Amino acid sequence: MASRADNIASSLSFANFSKATELKQRIWFTIGALIVFRFLSFVPLPGVNPAALSDLYDQTRGGILDMFNMFSGGSLERMSLIALGVMPYITASIVVQMAASLHPSLLALKKEGEAGRKKLNQYTRYGAVLLCAIQGWFLASGLEAYAAQSGLPAVVEPGIMFRIVAVINLVGGTMFLLWLGEQITSRGIGNGVSLIIMAGIVAQFPTFTANLFEGGRTGSISGVVIGGFLVMLVGLILAICFMERAQRRLLIQYPKRATQRGGMQADRSHLPLKLNTAGVIPPIFASSLLLLPLTITQFAGNSIDTTTTSGAFVQSLNQYLAHGQPLYMALYAAGIIFFSFFYTAVVFNPEDTAENLKKQGGFIPGIRPGKRTAEYLDYVLTRITVIGAIYLTLVCVIPEWGIAQTGIPLFLGGTSLLIVVNVTVDTISQIQSHLLAHQYGDLIKKAKLKGRMR
């Protein structure tokens, strides 16, 4: 018979939300922090001309800057204090994770537990500051150079002082966002950095929706295309929700132990392996590498001589790597598949997992502990990663193909859909966990009251 606690867990709902005071405070704090983030995205850098930035940015669309602008909620387009967003921190954390899996000293530091994790987080922050400084300098220099070529006065007073001030402000803006993300994680609900990225993506949704239906009203976009796009969007969201929660659960058996009644009992548990272990990293890496040449040539502008062999090659490369072109789609899919396997190998080590199971006395039924277990884990992980890589490829390539065929502006691509759905599901799961803990707390209080009455 199910216990009262099991009944509470099975009948969990949001009806008792009004009673969870702490949860409401956490949600209000999270909303307030995200509002602060949105306000900062409209504060321009000192020394820039906001009126000329929109025209300047329109001439560089289609490159890697579009992806960074999407993740920053349009801050890069407005050249605000948080124009770089949290992408330098994400890049630094990925680099540190890869280095921790390859470098012996960092690998030993990773195995030290909480102290080693704090040290790696410190290295990640140092790397984020360095990346912010480098990207801020090149962004300020490119803004001056491109403005001079196009004749748009985006910078009021170009020079070394503008670059230094821009770097200081951009580094400070990114560090403030990281601090804000930490506050959301500790005092709010959900993962702070992920919520900031999701808020930046969702903030552009009203503009995208208005443009979509305005196109339908004027006749530039047919109603059939809008309906098909919405159906595709709903289908992709359902597929992402299903696949991101899909797991391959391996049975783990532990040795029998004596119970209080004199019998023997064997403990069992499961080792969950996600189908998509790599998360959203593969499409971000693949799109960044493909869009980098286009971005560089866009900033080079008129300095490229198309009459020369190298200039003609660069021009042809930009044409073949444009959004929706067959070469771009093929390389994008190949890059997603490659980084799916590469990053999965970085974040999950079968040998370490097998060694930890052996130390704890656990084993997979029918598989010998140690080397055979590691080989079996690698066998299973490789095969489920094939499914995960195919799923990521379809989710990211289908929107790109649809956008290329219909001409709808790039907004809800596969990467942004993955981020929004994953963060939403994770946040809802945390809210449910808080509600469950609140109901269990009420159950414990009632049990104590009954015990005192006896």
Coordinates of C-alpha atoms in Angstrom, one line a residue:
M1 CA 0.0 0.0 0.0
A2 CA 1.3 3.4 -0.9
S3 CA 2.3 5.7 2.0
R4 CA 0.9 9.1 2.6
A5 CA 4.1 10.7 1.3
D6 CA 3.9 8.7 -1.9
N7 CA 0.3 9.9 -2.3
I8 CA 1.4 13.5 -1.9
A9 CA 4.2 13.0 -4.5
S10 CA 1.8 11.4 -7.0
S11 CA -0.9 14.1 -6.6
L12 CA 1.6 17.0 -6.8
S13 CA 0.0 20.1 -8.4
F14 CA 0.3 23.8 -8.4
A15 CA -2.9 24.2 -6.3
N16 CA -0.8 24.6 -3.2
F17 CA 1.4 27.3 -4.8
S18 CA -0.1 30.1 -2.7
K19 CA 1.0 28.3 0.5
A20 CA 4.7 28.0 -0.5
T21 CA 5.9 31.4 0.7
E22 CA 9.6 30.8 0.1
L23 CA 9.0 29.6 -3.5
K24 CA 7.0 32.7 -4.3
Q25 CA 9.8 34.9 -2.9
R26 CA 12.3 33.0 -5.1
I27 CA 10.2 33.4 -8.2
W28 CA 9.7 37.2 -7.5
F29 CA 13.5 37.6 -7.0
T30 CA 14.2 35.8 -10.3
I31 CA 11.7 38.0 -12.2
G32 CA 13.2 41.1 -10.7
A33 CA 16.8 40.1 -11.6
L34 CA 15.7 39.4 -15.2
I35 CA 14.0 42.8 -15.4
V36 CA 17.3 44.4 -14.3
F37 CA 19.0 42.4 -17.1
R38 CA 16.6 43.7 -19.7
F39 CA 17.0 47.3 -18.5
L40 CA 20.8 47.0 -18.8
S41 CA 20.5 45.8 -22.4
F42 CA 19.2 49.3 -23.4
V43 CA 22.1 51.2 -21.7
P44 CA 24.5 52.1 -24.5
L45 CA 28.3 52.1 -24.2
P46 CA 29.9 55.5 -23.6
G47 CA 31.0 57.1 -26.8
V48 CA 28.8 55.3 -29.3
N49 CA 26.0 56.8 -31.4
P50 CA 22.9 54.7 -30.9
A51 CA 21.1 56.3 -33.9
A52 CA 23.8 55.0 -36.4
L53 CA 24.2 51.5 -34.8
S54 CA 21.0 50.0 -36.3
D55 CA 22.0 50.9 -39.8
L56 CA 25.5 49.6 -39.2
Y57 CA 24.3 46.4 -37.8
D58 CA 21.9 45.8 -40.7
Q59 CA 25.0 45.6 -43.0
T60 CA 26.6 42.8 -41.0
R61 CA 23.6 40.5 -40.6
G62 CA 24.0 36.8 -41.4
G63 CA 27.3 36.3 -39.5
I64 CA 28.3 35.1 -36.1
L65 CA 27.2 38.4 -34.7
D66 CA 23.6 37.4 -35.2
M67 CA 24.0 34.4 -32.9
F68 CA 25.7 36.5 -30.2
N69 CA 23.0 39.2 -30.6
M70 CA 20.3 36.5 -30.1
F71 CA 21.9 35.2 -26.9
S72 CA 22.4 38.7 -25.5
G73 CA 18.7 39.7 -26.2
G74 CA 19.6 42.3 -28.8
S75 CA 22.3 44.0 -26.6
L76 CA 24.9 43.6 -29.2
E77 CA 22.8 45.3 -31.8
R78 CA 22.3 48.2 -29.5
M79 CA 25.9 48.1 -28.3
S80 CA 24.9 48.2 -24.7
L81 CA 27.0 47.6 -21.6
I82 CA 26.2 43.9 -21.7
A83 CA 26.7 43.5 -25.4
L84 CA 28.9 40.4 -25.0
G85 CA 26.3 38.8 -22.7
V86 CA 27.5 35.7 -20.9
M87 CA 29.0 34.0 -24.0
P88 CA 32.6 34.6 -22.9
Y89 CA 31.9 32.8 -19.7
I90 CA 30.2 29.9 -21.6
T91 CA 33.2 29.7 -23.9
A92 CA 35.7 29.8 -21.0
S93 CA 33.7 27.1 -19.1
I94 CA 33.8 24.8 -22.2
V95 CA 37.5 25.3 -22.6
V96 CA 38.2 24.6 -18.9
Q97 CA 36.0 21.4 -19.1
M98 CA 37.9 20.2 -22.1
A99 CA 41.3 21.1 -20.5
A100 CA 40.3 19.3 -17.3
S101 CA 39.6 16.1 -19.3
L102 CA 42.9 16.3 -21.2
H103 CA 45.5 17.9 -18.9
P104 CA 46.8 15.7 -16.1
S105 CA 47.1 18.5 -13.4
L106 CA 43.6 19.8 -14.1
L107 CA 42.3 16.3 -14.2
A108 CA 43.7 15.7 -10.8
L109 CA 42.2 19.0 -9.6
K110 CA 38.8 17.9 -11.0
K111 CA 38.9 14.7 -8.8
E112 CA 39.5 16.7 -5.6
G113 CA 35.8 17.2 -5.1
E114 CA 34.3 20.6 -3.9
A115 CA 37.7 22.3 -3.5
G116 CA 38.8 21.3 -7.0
R117 CA 35.5 22.5 -8.4
K118 CA 35.9 25.9 -6.8
K119 CA 39.4 26.1 -8.2
L120 CA 38.2 25.3 -11.7
N121 CA 35.4 27.8 -11.4
Q122 CA 38.0 30.4 -10.5
Y123 CA 40.0 29.5 -13.6
T124 CA 36.8 29.8 -15.6
R125 CA 36.2 33.3 -14.4
Y126 CA 39.8 34.4 -15.2
G127 CA 39.3 33.0 -18.7
A128 CA 36.0 34.8 -19.0
V129 CA 37.6 38.1 -18.1
L130 CA 40.4 37.5 -20.6
L131 CA 38.0 36.6 -23.3
C132 CA 35.9 39.7 -22.5
A133 CA 38.9 42.0 -22.8
I134 CA 40.0 40.5 -26.1
Q135 CA 36.5 40.5 -27.6
G136 CA 35.7 43.9 -26.3
W137 CA 38.9 45.3 -27.9
F138 CA 38.3 43.8 -31.3
L139 CA 34.6 44.8 -31.1
A140 CA 35.5 48.5 -30.4
S141 CA 38.3 48.4 -33.1
G142 CA 36.0 46.8 -35.6
L143 CA 33.3 49.3 -34.8
E144 CA 35.6 52.2 -35.5
A145 CA 37.0 50.6 -38.7
Y146 CA 33.7 49.6 -40.2
A147 CA 32.1 52.9 -39.4
A148 CA 35.0 54.7 -41.2
Q149 CA 34.5 52.5 -44.3
S150 CA 30.7 52.8 -44.4
G151 CA 30.6 56.4 -43.5
L152 CA 28.3 55.9 -40.6
P153 CA 29.5 57.8 -37.5
A154 CA 28.9 55.0 -35.0
V155 CA 31.6 56.2 -32.7
V156 CA 31.6 59.8 -31.5
E157 CA 35.3 60.2 -30.8
P158 CA 37.3 57.2 -32.1
G159 CA 40.7 56.6 -30.6
I160 CA 42.6 54.6 -27.9
M161 CA 40.6 56.1 -25.1
F162 CA 37.3 54.9 -26.6
R163 CA 38.7 51.4 -26.9
I164 CA 39.9 51.3 -23.3
V165 CA 36.6 52.6 -22.0
A166 CA 34.7 50.1 -24.1
V167 CA 36.8 47.2 -22.8
I168 CA 36.3 48.3 -19.2
N169 CA 32.6 48.7 -19.6
L170 CA 32.1 45.4 -21.5
V171 CA 34.1 43.4 -19.0
G172 CA 32.2 45.0 -16.1
G173 CA 28.9 44.3 -17.8
T174 CA 29.6 40.6 -18.3
M175 CA 31.0 40.2 -14.8
F176 CA 27.8 41.8 -13.4
L177 CA 25.7 39.4 -15.4
L178 CA 27.6 36.5 -13.9
W179 CA 27.1 37.9 -10.4
L180 CA 23.4 38.3 -11.2
G181 CA 23.2 34.7 -12.5
E182 CA 24.8 33.5 -9.2
Q183 CA 22.2 35.4 -7.2
I184 CA 19.4 33.9 -9.2
T185 CA 20.8 30.4 -8.7
S186 CA 21.3 30.8 -4.9
R187 CA 18.3 33.1 -4.0
G188 CA 16.0 32.5 -7.0
I189 CA 14.8 29.5 -9.0
G190 CA 16.6 27.7 -11.8
N191 CA 20.1 28.1 -13.2
G192 CA 20.9 31.9 -13.3
V193 CA 23.2 31.9 -16.4
S194 CA 20.8 29.7 -18.4
L195 CA 17.8 31.9 -17.5
I196 CA 19.7 35.0 -18.6
I197 CA 20.4 33.4 -22.0
M198 CA 16.8 32.3 -22.3
A199 CA 15.5 35.7 -21.3
G200 CA 17.6 37.3 -24.1
I201 CA 16.1 34.9 -26.6
V202 CA 12.5 35.1 -25.5
A203 CA 12.8 39.0 -25.4
Q204 CA 12.9 39.0 -29.2
F205 CA 9.8 36.8 -29.6
P206 CA 7.2 39.7 -29.6
T207 CA 9.1 41.5 -32.4
F208 CA 9.5 38.2 -34.4
T209 CA 5.7 37.4 -33.9
A210 CA 4.7 40.9 -34.9
N211 CA 6.9 40.8 -38.1
L212 CA 5.5 37.4 -39.0
F213 CA 1.9 38.4 -38.8
E214 CA 2.6 41.7 -40.4
G215 CA 4.1 39.8 -43.3
G216 CA 0.9 37.8 -43.5
R217 CA -1.2 40.9 -43.4
T218 CA 0.7 42.6 -46.2
G219 CA 0.9 39.4 -48.3
S220 CA 4.7 39.1 -48.3
I221 CA 4.3 35.8 -46.3
S222 CA 1.4 33.5 -47.2
G223 CA -1.0 32.2 -44.6
V224 CA 0.0 28.6 -45.5
V225 CA 3.6 29.4 -44.8
I226 CA 2.7 30.9 -41.4
G227 CA 0.5 27.9 -40.5
G228 CA 3.2 25.4 -41.6
F229 CA 5.8 27.3 -39.6
L230 CA 3.7 27.2 -36.4
V231 CA 3.0 23.5 -36.9
M232 CA 6.7 22.9 -37.4
L233 CA 7.5 24.9 -34.3
V234 CA 5.1 23.0 -32.1
G235 CA 6.4 19.7 -33.4
L236 CA 10.0 20.6 -32.7
I237 CA 9.2 21.7 -29.2
L238 CA 7.4 18.4 -28.5
A239 CA 10.3 16.4 -30.0
I240 CA 12.8 18.4 -27.9
C241 CA 10.8 17.8 -24.7
F242 CA 10.6 14.1 -25.4
M243 CA 14.3 13.6 -26.4
E244 CA 15.8 15.8 -23.7
R245 CA 14.1 13.7 -21.0
A246 CA 14.9 10.4 -22.7
Q247 CA 17.4 8.2 -20.8
R248 CA 19.0 4.8 -21.1
R249 CA 18.9 3.4 -17.6
L250 CA 21.5 0.8 -16.8
L251 CA 20.7 -1.5 -13.8
I252 CA 23.3 -1.4 -11.1
Q253 CA 23.5 -4.2 -8.6
Y254 CA 25.1 -4.0 -5.2
P255 CA 26.2 -6.9 -2.9
K256 CA 23.7 -8.4 -0.5
R257 CA 23.7 -7.2 3.0
A258 CA 22.1 -8.4 6.2
T259 CA 18.9 -6.8 7.4
Q260 CA 17.6 -6.4 10.9
R261 CA 15.4 -9.4 10.6
G262 CA 18.3 -11.7 9.8
G263 CA 17.6 -11.9 6.0
M264 CA 19.7 -10.8 3.1
Q265 CA 18.8 -7.9 0.8
A266 CA 20.4 -6.7 -2.4
D267 CA 20.3 -3.1 -3.2
R268 CA 19.6 -1.9 -6.8
S269 CA 19.8 1.4 -8.5
H270 CA 20.1 2.8 -12.0
L271 CA 22.7 4.7 -13.9
P272 CA 20.9 7.2 -16.2
L273 CA 22.5 8.0 -19.5
K274 CA 20.9 10.8 -21.5
L275 CA 20.4 10.4 -25.2
N276 CA 21.7 13.9 -25.7
T277 CA 24.6 14.1 -23.3
A278 CA 26.3 17.0 -25.1
G279 CA 23.3 19.4 -24.7
V280 CA 23.3 22.5 -26.9
I281 CA 27.1 22.7 -27.2
P282 CA 27.4 20.9 -30.7
P283 CA 25.1 23.3 -32.6
I284 CA 26.8 26.4 -31.0
F285 CA 30.3 25.2 -31.9
A286 CA 29.3 24.1 -35.4
S287 CA 27.5 27.4 -36.3
S288 CA 30.3 29.5 -34.7
L289 CA 32.9 27.8 -36.9
L290 CA 30.8 28.2 -40.1
L291 CA 29.8 31.8 -39.5
L292 CA 33.3 33.0 -38.5
P293 CA 34.7 33.4 -42.1
L294 CA 31.6 35.4 -43.1
T295 CA 31.9 37.7 -40.1
I296 CA 35.6 38.4 -40.8
T297 CA 34.9 39.3 -44.4
Q298 CA 32.0 41.5 -43.5
F299 CA 34.2 43.5 -41.2
A300 CA 36.9 43.6 -43.9
G301 CA 34.3 45.3 -46.1
N302 CA 35.7 47.1 -49.1
S303 CA 39.3 46.1 -48.4
I304 CA 38.8 42.8 -50.2
D305 CA 39.8 43.0 -53.9
T306 CA 37.5 40.6 -55.7
T307 CA 39.6 40.8 -58.9
T308 CA 42.4 38.8 -57.3
T309 CA 42.4 35.1 -56.8
S310 CA 42.2 35.2 -53.0
G311 CA 39.5 37.9 -53.1
A312 CA 37.4 35.8 -55.6
F313 CA 37.9 32.7 -53.4
V314 CA 36.7 34.6 -50.3
Q315 CA 33.7 35.9 -52.2
S316 CA 32.8 32.4 -53.5
L317 CA 33.3 31.0 -50.0
N318 CA 30.8 33.5 -48.5
Q319 CA 28.2 32.6 -51.2
Y320 CA 28.5 28.9 -50.6
L321 CA 28.5 29.3 -46.8
A322 CA 25.4 31.5 -46.7
H323 CA 22.3 30.4 -44.7
G324 CA 20.3 27.8 -46.6
Q325 CA 23.0 26.9 -49.1
P326 CA 23.5 23.1 -49.6
L327 CA 27.2 23.3 -48.5
Y328 CA 26.3 25.2 -45.4
M329 CA 23.6 22.7 -44.4
A330 CA 25.9 19.7 -45.0
L331 CA 28.8 21.2 -43.1
Y332 CA 26.5 22.3 -40.3
A333 CA 25.1 18.8 -40.0
A334 CA 28.6 17.2 -40.0
G335 CA 29.8 19.7 -37.4
I336 CA 26.9 18.9 -35.1
I337 CA 27.5 15.2 -35.4
F338 CA 31.3 15.6 -34.8
F339 CA 30.9 17.8 -31.7
S340 CA 28.1 15.6 -30.3
F341 CA 30.6 12.7 -30.0
F342 CA 33.5 14.9 -29.1
Y343 CA 31.8 16.7 -26.3
T344 CA 30.1 13.6 -25.0
A345 CA 33.6 12.0 -24.7
V346 CA 34.7 15.1 -22.7
V347 CA 31.9 15.3 -20.2
F348 CA 31.5 11.5 -19.6
N349 CA 34.4 9.2 -18.9
P350 CA 33.4 5.5 -18.9
E351 CA 36.7 4.5 -17.1
D352 CA 36.1 6.8 -14.2
T353 CA 32.5 5.7 -13.9
A354 CA 33.4 2.1 -13.9
E355 CA 36.1 2.7 -11.3
N356 CA 33.7 4.5 -9.0
L357 CA 31.2 1.7 -9.3
K358 CA 33.9 -0.8 -8.5
K359 CA 34.9 1.1 -5.4
Q360 CA 31.3 1.3 -4.2
G361 CA 30.8 -2.4 -4.8
G362 CA 28.4 -1.9 -7.6
F363 CA 28.3 -3.9 -10.9
I364 CA 26.1 -4.3 -14.0
P365 CA 24.5 -7.7 -14.0
G366 CA 26.3 -10.0 -16.5
I367 CA 29.3 -7.6 -16.8
R368 CA 32.5 -8.0 -14.8
P369 CA 33.6 -4.9 -12.9
G370 CA 36.5 -2.8 -14.0
K371 CA 37.7 -2.8 -17.6
R372 CA 34.7 -4.8 -19.0
T373 CA 32.3 -2.4 -17.3
A374 CA 34.1 0.6 -18.9
E375 CA 33.9 -1.1 -22.3
Y376 CA 30.2 -1.8 -21.9
L377 CA 29.5 1.8 -20.8
D378 CA 31.4 3.1 -23.9
Y379 CA 29.5 0.6 -26.1
V380 CA 26.1 1.8 -24.8
L381 CA 27.1 5.5 -24.8
T382 CA 28.3 5.4 -28.4
R383 CA 25.1 3.9 -29.6
I384 CA 22.8 6.3 -27.8
T385 CA 25.0 9.2 -28.9
V386 CA 24.2 8.2 -32.5
I387 CA 20.5 8.7 -31.8
G388 CA 21.3 12.0 -29.9
A389 CA 23.4 13.3 -32.8
I390 CA 20.7 12.5 -35.3
Y391 CA 18.1 14.2 -33.1
L392 CA 20.3 17.4 -32.8
T393 CA 21.0 17.5 -36.5
L394 CA 17.3 17.3 -37.4
V395 CA 16.2 19.8 -34.8
C396 CA 18.8 22.3 -36.0
V397 CA 18.8 21.7 -39.8
I398 CA 15.0 21.6 -40.3
P399 CA 14.5 25.2 -39.1
E400 CA 17.4 26.4 -41.2
W401 CA 15.9 24.7 -44.3
G402 CA 12.5 26.2 -43.5
I403 CA 13.9 29.7 -43.1
A404 CA 15.9 29.4 -46.3
Q405 CA 12.8 28.2 -48.3
T406 CA 10.3 30.8 -46.8
G407 CA 12.6 33.8 -46.2
I408 CA 11.3 34.2 -42.6
P409 CA 14.0 36.1 -40.6
L410 CA 16.3 33.9 -38.5
F411 CA 15.1 33.9 -34.9
L412 CA 13.8 30.6 -33.7
G413 CA 16.6 28.4 -34.9
G414 CA 17.4 24.9 -33.5
T415 CA 19.9 26.2 -31.0
S416 CA 17.6 28.8 -29.5
L417 CA 14.7 26.3 -29.4
L418 CA 16.9 23.8 -27.5
I419 CA 18.0 26.5 -25.0
V420 CA 14.5 27.8 -24.4
V421 CA 12.9 24.4 -24.0
N422 CA 15.7 22.9 -21.8
V423 CA 15.8 25.9 -19.5
T424 CA 12.0 25.9 -19.2
V425 CA 11.7 22.2 -18.4
D426 CA 14.5 22.5 -15.9
T427 CA 13.0 25.5 -14.2
I428 CA 9.5 23.8 -14.0
S429 CA 11.2 20.7 -12.5
Q430 CA 12.8 22.8 -9.8
I431 CA 9.5 24.5 -9.0
Q432 CA 7.9 21.1 -8.7
S433 CA 10.7 20.0 -6.4
H434 CA 10.1 23.0 -4.1
L435 CA 6.4 22.3 -4.0
L436 CA 7.1 18.7 -3.2
A437 CA 9.5 19.7 -0.4
H438 CA 6.9 22.1 0.9
Q439 CA 4.2 19.4 1.0
Y440 CA 6.7 16.9 2.7
G441 CA 7.4 19.7 5.3
D442 CA 3.7 20.0 6.1
L443 CA 3.5 16.2 6.4
I444 CA 6.4 16.1 8.9
K445 CA 4.9 18.9 10.9
K446 CA 1.6 17.0 11.1
A447 CA 3.4 13.8 12.1
K448 CA 5.2 15.6 14.9
L449 CA 1.9 17.2 16.2
K450 CA 0.3 13.7 16.3
G451 CA 3.3 12.3 18.1
R452 CA 3.1 15.0 20.8
M453 CA -0.7 14.4 21.2
R454 CA 0.0 10.8 22.0

